[in-house]
């Protein structure tokens, strides 16, 4: 076994399955470039066969990424595999990731296949994939709850058929660390050709043990790949968090004895980018990337840290990128400086017109806010008003009146395609009035599942507010994110952003692994 641990990031595929976390091709590309800077070994870019949008995103990422392996998920059938291979064609380093359920429950209730049928499909689909790619990963979905004897039979066959990585998913987050580690160890001991593949772990966090289970799979089971997501993003309770497993292995190298390729100084930047793109706010006490991760409130702790940092700190904040939050630009900064900062943040714009539009928004923000941080720039370029020509709805103007003892009132002007609409409404507050005014014209009928406000940068009332709105309509759940120093304007932007996603006809087919 190698002493190197492979980090397989599935933020763009499994993470995107969080309700409302679906991303555009450009957003996926931006995150993929940050993952490449983070030096992630494998980037699972999506599920190419699920939709044309996902296919195009996988293809764009495969063409753009040079230093990481780009992977596409595929069900164990020829159509999905061919679609994945087509999307990955021409990439510098690519992988096809097959999955097929092997637990009795999934085979009977979901697949409606016999174990012999599943065995044969796994073997044949792996052989077909290996003819199209030298790098093939096979995942027995719900593997941890599968019969070990049947699982051994299937995995031995797919390794013989050419699988180079074997992943054991704890699809429903049912595992316990010691049991999961020993489960993988037992499989590796029993399968005669187990040494011909790299073993991988993929754990969900339903019982809060995804990181612990993954590390047990490595330490006890001998796995050498961990599948994870930035901020632990994922459906239900999420996935194993990349930042936690990476810093665990790095901080406790004395115990794990493993090396990593990861540039940990890029962790916080990746966390912020994923959070601002998806609208999923990182909780303050989140390990490694939470705002309080390196804060010390206790007087005893503060005294100890001042005297010697290692009294209470097992990691340095700068090692994971916290010191990167510096003032970088202001109102006197020129276009070239702005363009260079975009490049450093991994933001690649397709045309000079887009750069000019973003720079104009930057100058407008700089007139209202003296200090511009990296987070402000990320929020600015993600603001759909910068690329308004691509959006159906966009905010044009907003005014609102709110006085003590008087019912708040808002007037909103916004574009819907080529049409300019004007609306006004009362509400319980200025935000409520503004959103109700928009809805009087749009008449979406969507149910609001979430409204949240977060300060993009801390320490000043001048900070931009970032608003997340989650809407549900017709079985679809979407997130909209908007930012502005005026929280009412940010709320209107977020609402229109969510409406744009509902208006989009792009559909995804969810898959589990």
PDB file of N, CA and C in Angstrom, residues 7-65:
ATOM      1  N   UNK A   7      -7.272  12.476  -2.374  1.00  0.00           N
ATOM      2  CA  UNK A   7      -8.471  13.235  -2.017  1.00  0.00           C
ATOM      3  C   UNK A   7      -9.343  13.381  -3.270  1.00  0.00           C
ATOM      4  N   UNK A   8     -10.536  12.798  -3.190  1.00  0.00           N
ATOM      5  CA  UNK A   8     -11.510  12.782  -4.274  1.00  0.00           C
ATOM      6  C   UNK A   8     -12.639  13.724  -3.856  1.00  0.00           C
ATOM      7  N   UNK A   9     -12.757  14.863  -4.543  1.00  0.00           N
ATOM      8  CA  UNK A   9     -13.770  15.847  -4.171  1.00  0.00           C
ATOM      9  C   UNK A   9     -15.017  15.705  -5.037  1.00  0.00           C
ATOM     10  N   UNK A  10     -16.161  15.571  -4.391  1.00  0.00           N
ATOM     11  CA  UNK A  10     -17.421  15.410  -5.120  1.00  0.00           C
ATOM     12  C   UNK A  10     -18.404  16.539  -4.822  1.00  0.00           C
ATOM     13  N   UNK A  11     -17.868  17.723  -4.496  1.00  0.00           N
ATOM     14  CA  UNK A  11     -18.716  18.894  -4.261  1.00  0.00           C
ATOM     15  C   UNK A  11     -19.603  19.186  -5.461  1.00  0.00           C
ATOM     16  N   UNK A  12     -19.053  19.043  -6.652  1.00  0.00           N
ATOM     17  CA  UNK A  12     -19.777  19.404  -7.865  1.00  0.00           C
ATOM     18  C   UNK A  12     -20.777  18.340  -8.311  1.00  0.00           C
ATOM     19  N   UNK A  13     -20.747  17.183  -7.676  1.00  0.00           N
ATOM     20  CA  UNK A  13     -21.702  16.126  -8.024  1.00  0.00           C
ATOM     21  C   UNK A  13     -22.558  15.774  -6.817  1.00  0.00           C
ATOM     22  N   UNK A  14     -22.005  15.131  -5.816  1.00  0.00           N
ATOM     23  CA  UNK A  14     -22.799  14.733  -4.655  1.00  0.00           C
ATOM     24  C   UNK A  14     -23.200  15.957  -3.827  1.00  0.00           C
ATOM     25  N   UNK A  15     -22.288  16.923  -3.719  1.00  0.00           N
ATOM     26  CA  UNK A  15     -22.620  18.138  -2.981  1.00  0.00           C
ATOM     27  C   UNK A  15     -23.755  18.898  -3.622  1.00  0.00           C
ATOM     28  N   UNK A  16     -23.803  18.868  -4.952  1.00  0.00           N
ATOM     29  CA  UNK A  16     -24.830  19.603  -5.688  1.00  0.00           C
ATOM     30  C   UNK A  16     -26.214  18.998  -5.494  1.00  0.00           C
ATOM     31  N   UNK A  17     -26.280  17.784  -4.944  1.00  0.00           N
ATOM     32  CA  UNK A  17     -27.571  17.155  -4.721  1.00  0.00           C
ATOM     33  C   UNK A  17     -28.296  17.697  -3.502  1.00  0.00           C
ATOM     34  N   UNK A  18     -27.673  18.611  -2.740  1.00  0.00           N
ATOM     35  CA  UNK A  18     -28.394  19.298  -1.674  1.00  0.00           C
ATOM     36  C   UNK A  18     -29.537  20.083  -2.306  1.00  0.00           C
ATOM     37  N   UNK A  19     -30.744  20.049  -1.729  1.00  0.00           N
ATOM     38  CA  UNK A  19     -31.862  20.809  -2.297  1.00  0.00           C
ATOM     39  C   UNK A  19     -31.512  22.288  -2.452  1.00  0.00           C
ATOM     40  N   UNK A  20     -31.548  22.770  -3.685  1.00  0.00           N
ATOM     41  CA  UNK A  20     -31.254  24.180  -3.941  1.00  0.00           C
ATOM     42  C   UNK A  20     -29.806  24.479  -4.242  1.00  0.00           C
ATOM     43  N   UNK A  21     -28.944  23.469  -4.217  1.00  0.00           N
ATOM     44  CA  UNK A  21     -27.507  23.724  -4.395  1.00  0.00           C
ATOM     45  C   UNK A  21     -27.037  23.537  -5.826  1.00  0.00           C
ATOM     46  N   UNK A  22     -27.943  23.316  -6.769  1.00  0.00           N
ATOM     47  CA  UNK A  22     -27.513  23.116  -8.149  1.00  0.00           C
ATOM     48  C   UNK A  22     -26.799  24.363  -8.671  1.00  0.00           C
ATOM     49  N   UNK A  23     -25.799  24.150  -9.508  1.00  0.00           N
ATOM     50  CA  UNK A  23     -24.930  25.236  -9.976  1.00  0.00           C
ATOM     51  C   UNK A  23     -24.949  25.331 -11.491  1.00  0.00           C
ATOM     52  N   UNK A  24     -24.656  26.514 -11.987  1.00  0.00           N
ATOM     53  CA  UNK A  24     -24.522  26.704 -13.426  1.00  0.00           C
ATOM     54  C   UNK A  24     -23.159  26.188 -13.875  1.00  0.00           C
ATOM     55  N   UNK A  25     -22.994  26.073 -15.185  1.00  0.00           N
ATOM     56  CA  UNK A  25     -21.701  25.620 -15.727  1.00  0.00           C
ATOM     57  C   UNK A  25     -20.578  26.552 -15.293  1.00  0.00           C
ATOM     58  N   UNK A  26     -20.797  27.872 -15.373  1.00  0.00           N
ATOM     59  CA  UNK A  26     -19.762  28.835 -14.997  1.00  0.00           C
ATOM     60  C   UNK A  26     -19.413  28.722 -13.519  1.00  0.00           C
ATOM     61  N   UNK A  27     -20.425  28.516 -12.679  1.00  0.00           N
ATOM     62  CA  UNK A  27     -20.173  28.364 -11.240  1.00  0.00           C
ATOM     63  C   UNK A  27     -19.371  27.102 -10.969  1.00  0.00           C
ATOM     64  N   UNK A  28     -19.719  26.019 -11.658  1.00  0.00           N
ATOM     65  CA  UNK A  28     -18.962  24.775 -11.491  1.00  0.00           C
ATOM     66  C   UNK A  28     -17.509  24.942 -11.933  1.00  0.00           C
ATOM     67  N   UNK A  29     -17.312  25.626 -13.052  1.00  0.00           N
ATOM     68  CA  UNK A  29     -15.956  25.862 -13.541  1.00  0.00           C
ATOM     69  C   UNK A  29     -15.139  26.651 -12.519  1.00  0.00           C
ATOM     70  N   UNK A  30     -15.743  27.660 -11.944  1.00  0.00           N
ATOM     71  CA  UNK A  30     -15.051  28.500 -10.960  1.00  0.00           C
ATOM     72  C   UNK A  30     -14.623  27.677  -9.750  1.00  0.00           C
ATOM     73  N   UNK A  31     -15.528  26.821  -9.276  1.00  0.00           N
ATOM     74  CA  UNK A  31     -15.190  25.971  -8.126  1.00  0.00           C
ATOM     75  C   UNK A  31     -14.141  24.937  -8.518  1.00  0.00           C
ATOM     76  N   UNK A  32     -14.257  24.368  -9.719  1.00  0.00           N
ATOM     77  CA  UNK A  32     -13.261  23.375 -10.173  1.00  0.00           C
ATOM     78  C   UNK A  32     -11.865  23.981 -10.217  1.00  0.00           C
ATOM     79  N   UNK A  33     -11.755  25.216 -10.673  1.00  0.00           N
ATOM     80  CA  UNK A  33     -10.432  25.870 -10.712  1.00  0.00           C
ATOM     81  C   UNK A  33      -9.884  26.070  -9.303  1.00  0.00           C
ATOM     82  N   UNK A  34     -10.759  26.384  -8.353  1.00  0.00           N
ATOM     83  CA  UNK A  34     -10.300  26.524  -6.974  1.00  0.00           C
ATOM     84  C   UNK A  34      -9.876  25.171  -6.408  1.00  0.00           C
ATOM     85  N   UNK A  35     -10.599  24.107  -6.754  1.00  0.00           N
ATOM     86  CA  UNK A  35     -10.214  22.760  -6.312  1.00  0.00           C
ATOM     87  C   UNK A  35      -8.866  22.363  -6.902  1.00  0.00           C
ATOM     88  N   UNK A  36      -8.604  22.798  -8.130  1.00  0.00           N
ATOM     89  CA  UNK A  36      -7.302  22.522  -8.749  1.00  0.00           C
ATOM     90  C   UNK A  36      -6.206  23.265  -7.992  1.00  0.00           C
ATOM     91  N   UNK A  37      -6.480  24.523  -7.608  1.00  0.00           N
ATOM     92  CA  UNK A  37      -5.488  25.265  -6.802  1.00  0.00           C
ATOM     93  C   UNK A  37      -5.288  24.616  -5.441  1.00  0.00           C
ATOM     94  N   UNK A  38      -6.350  24.025  -4.913  1.00  0.00           N
ATOM     95  CA  UNK A  38      -6.272  23.298  -3.643  1.00  0.00           C
ATOM     96  C   UNK A  38      -5.462  22.007  -3.796  1.00  0.00           C
ATOM     97  N   UNK A  39      -5.227  21.609  -5.050  1.00  0.00           N
ATOM     98  CA  UNK A  39      -4.473  20.401  -5.404  1.00  0.00           C
ATOM     99  C   UNK A  39      -5.223  19.123  -5.021  1.00  0.00           C
ATOM    100  N   UNK A  40      -6.549  19.183  -5.193  1.00  0.00           N
ATOM    101  CA  UNK A  40      -7.362  17.984  -5.055  1.00  0.00           C
ATOM    102  C   UNK A  40      -6.939  16.997  -6.141  1.00  0.00           C
ATOM    103  N   UNK A  41      -6.834  15.722  -5.786  1.00  0.00           N
ATOM    104  CA  UNK A  41      -6.361  14.725  -6.749  1.00  0.00           C
ATOM    105  C   UNK A  41      -7.404  14.404  -7.817  1.00  0.00           C
ATOM    106  N   UNK A  42      -8.648  14.242  -7.392  1.00  0.00           N
ATOM    107  CA  UNK A  42      -9.730  13.892  -8.315  1.00  0.00           C
ATOM    108  C   UNK A  42     -10.901  14.841  -8.081  1.00  0.00           C
ATOM    109  N   UNK A  43     -11.423  15.408  -9.159  1.00  0.00           N
ATOM    110  CA  UNK A  43     -12.602  16.280  -9.091  1.00  0.00           C
ATOM    111  C   UNK A  43     -13.745  15.581  -9.799  1.00  0.00           C
ATOM    112  N   UNK A  44     -14.772  15.185  -9.051  1.00  0.00           N
ATOM    113  CA  UNK A  44     -15.959  14.615  -9.690  1.00  0.00           C
ATOM    114  C   UNK A  44     -16.816  15.782 -10.166  1.00  0.00           C
ATOM    115  N   UNK A  45     -16.810  16.006 -11.476  1.00  0.00           N
ATOM    116  CA  UNK A  45     -17.385  17.219 -12.051  1.00  0.00           C
ATOM    117  C   UNK A  45     -18.893  17.151 -12.213  1.00  0.00           C
ATOM    118  N   UNK A  46     -19.466  15.957 -12.195  1.00  0.00           N
ATOM    119  CA  UNK A  46     -20.909  15.838 -12.354  1.00  0.00           C
ATOM    120  C   UNK A  46     -21.307  14.467 -12.846  1.00  0.00           C
ATOM    121  N   UNK A  47     -22.540  14.402 -13.302  1.00  0.00           N
ATOM    122  CA  UNK A  47     -23.158  13.164 -13.761  1.00  0.00           C
ATOM    123  C   UNK A  47     -23.601  13.433 -15.201  1.00  0.00           C
ATOM    124  N   UNK A  48     -22.695  13.175 -16.142  1.00  0.00           N
ATOM    125  CA  UNK A  48     -22.863  13.652 -17.523  1.00  0.00           C
ATOM    126  C   UNK A  48     -24.168  13.210 -18.168  1.00  0.00           C
ATOM    127  N   UNK A  49     -24.653  12.029 -17.834  1.00  0.00           N
ATOM    128  CA  UNK A  49     -25.855  11.509 -18.484  1.00  0.00           C
ATOM    129  C   UNK A  49     -27.143  12.064 -17.888  1.00  0.00           C
ATOM    130  N   UNK A  50     -27.064  12.799 -16.784  1.00  0.00           N
ATOM    131  CA  UNK A  50     -28.282  13.227 -16.086  1.00  0.00           C
ATOM    132  C   UNK A  50     -29.002  14.356 -16.795  1.00  0.00           C
ATOM    133  N   UNK A  51     -28.283  15.218 -17.495  1.00  0.00           N
ATOM    134  CA  UNK A  51     -28.898  16.340 -18.202  1.00  0.00           C
ATOM    135  C   UNK A  51     -27.880  16.920 -19.177  1.00  0.00           C
ATOM    136  N   UNK A  52     -28.361  17.668 -20.150  1.00  0.00           N
ATOM    137  CA  UNK A  52     -27.455  18.346 -21.071  1.00  0.00           C
ATOM    138  C   UNK A  52     -26.593  19.367 -20.342  1.00  0.00           C
ATOM    139  N   UNK A  53     -27.173  20.019 -19.337  1.00  0.00           N
ATOM    140  CA  UNK A  53     -26.413  21.001 -18.561  1.00  0.00           C
ATOM    141  C   UNK A  53     -25.254  20.369 -17.827  1.00  0.00           C
ATOM    142  N   UNK A  54     -25.489  19.209 -17.213  1.00  0.00           N
ATOM    143  CA  UNK A  54     -24.408  18.523 -16.505  1.00  0.00           C
ATOM    144  C   UNK A  54     -23.360  18.014 -17.491  1.00  0.00           C
ATOM    145  N   UNK A  55     -23.798  17.531 -18.643  1.00  0.00           N
ATOM    146  CA  UNK A  55     -22.863  17.075 -19.675  1.00  0.00           C
ATOM    147  C   UNK A  55     -21.921  18.204 -20.078  1.00  0.00           C
ATOM    148  N   UNK A  56     -22.481  19.381 -20.346  1.00  0.00           N
ATOM    149  CA  UNK A  56     -21.674  20.524 -20.773  1.00  0.00           C
ATOM    150  C   UNK A  56     -20.727  20.972 -19.665  1.00  0.00           C
ATOM    151  N   UNK A  57     -21.183  20.902 -18.415  1.00  0.00           N
ATOM    152  CA  UNK A  57     -20.321  21.288 -17.293  1.00  0.00           C
ATOM    153  C   UNK A  57     -19.145  20.326 -17.155  1.00  0.00           C
ATOM    154  N   UNK A  58     -19.415  19.018 -17.249  1.00  0.00           N
ATOM    155  CA  UNK A  58     -18.331  18.026 -17.172  1.00  0.00           C
ATOM    156  C   UNK A  58     -17.338  18.242 -18.311  1.00  0.00           C
ATOM    157  N   UNK A  59     -17.853  18.468 -19.505  1.00  0.00           N
ATOM    158  CA  UNK A  59     -16.970  18.666 -20.657  1.00  0.00           C
ATOM    159  C   UNK A  59     -16.107  19.914 -20.485  1.00  0.00           C
ATOM    160  N   UNK A  60     -16.707  21.016 -20.028  1.00  0.00           N
ATOM    161  CA  UNK A  60     -15.956  22.260 -19.845  1.00  0.00           C
ATOM    162  C   UNK A  60     -14.863  22.092 -18.790  1.00  0.00           C
ATOM    163  N   UNK A  61     -15.189  21.399 -17.702  1.00  0.00           N
ATOM    164  CA  UNK A  61     -14.207  21.200 -16.622  1.00  0.00           C
ATOM    165  C   UNK A  61     -13.086  20.277 -17.093  1.00  0.00           C
ATOM    166  N   UNK A  62     -13.428  19.223 -17.830  1.00  0.00           N
ATOM    167  CA  UNK A  62     -12.400  18.296 -18.346  1.00  0.00           C
ATOM    168  C   UNK A  62     -11.414  19.018 -19.256  1.00  0.00           C
ATOM    169  N   UNK A  63     -11.906  19.991 -20.026  1.00  0.00           N
ATOM    170  CA  UNK A  63     -11.027  20.747 -20.922  1.00  0.00           C
ATOM    171  C   UNK A  63     -10.182  21.772 -20.160  1.00  0.00           C
ATOM    172  N   UNK A  64     -10.730  22.325 -19.079  1.00  0.00           N
ATOM    173  CA  UNK A  64     -10.061  23.428 -18.378  1.00  0.00           C
ATOM    174  C   UNK A  64      -9.037  22.966 -17.348  1.00  0.00           C
ATOM    175  N   UNK A  65      -9.274  21.823 -16.719  1.00  0.00           N
ATOM    176  CA  UNK A  65      -8.441  21.376 -15.592  1.00  0.00           C
ATOM    177  C   UNK A  65      -7.281  20.523 -16.098  1.00  0.00           C
TER     178      UNK A  65
END
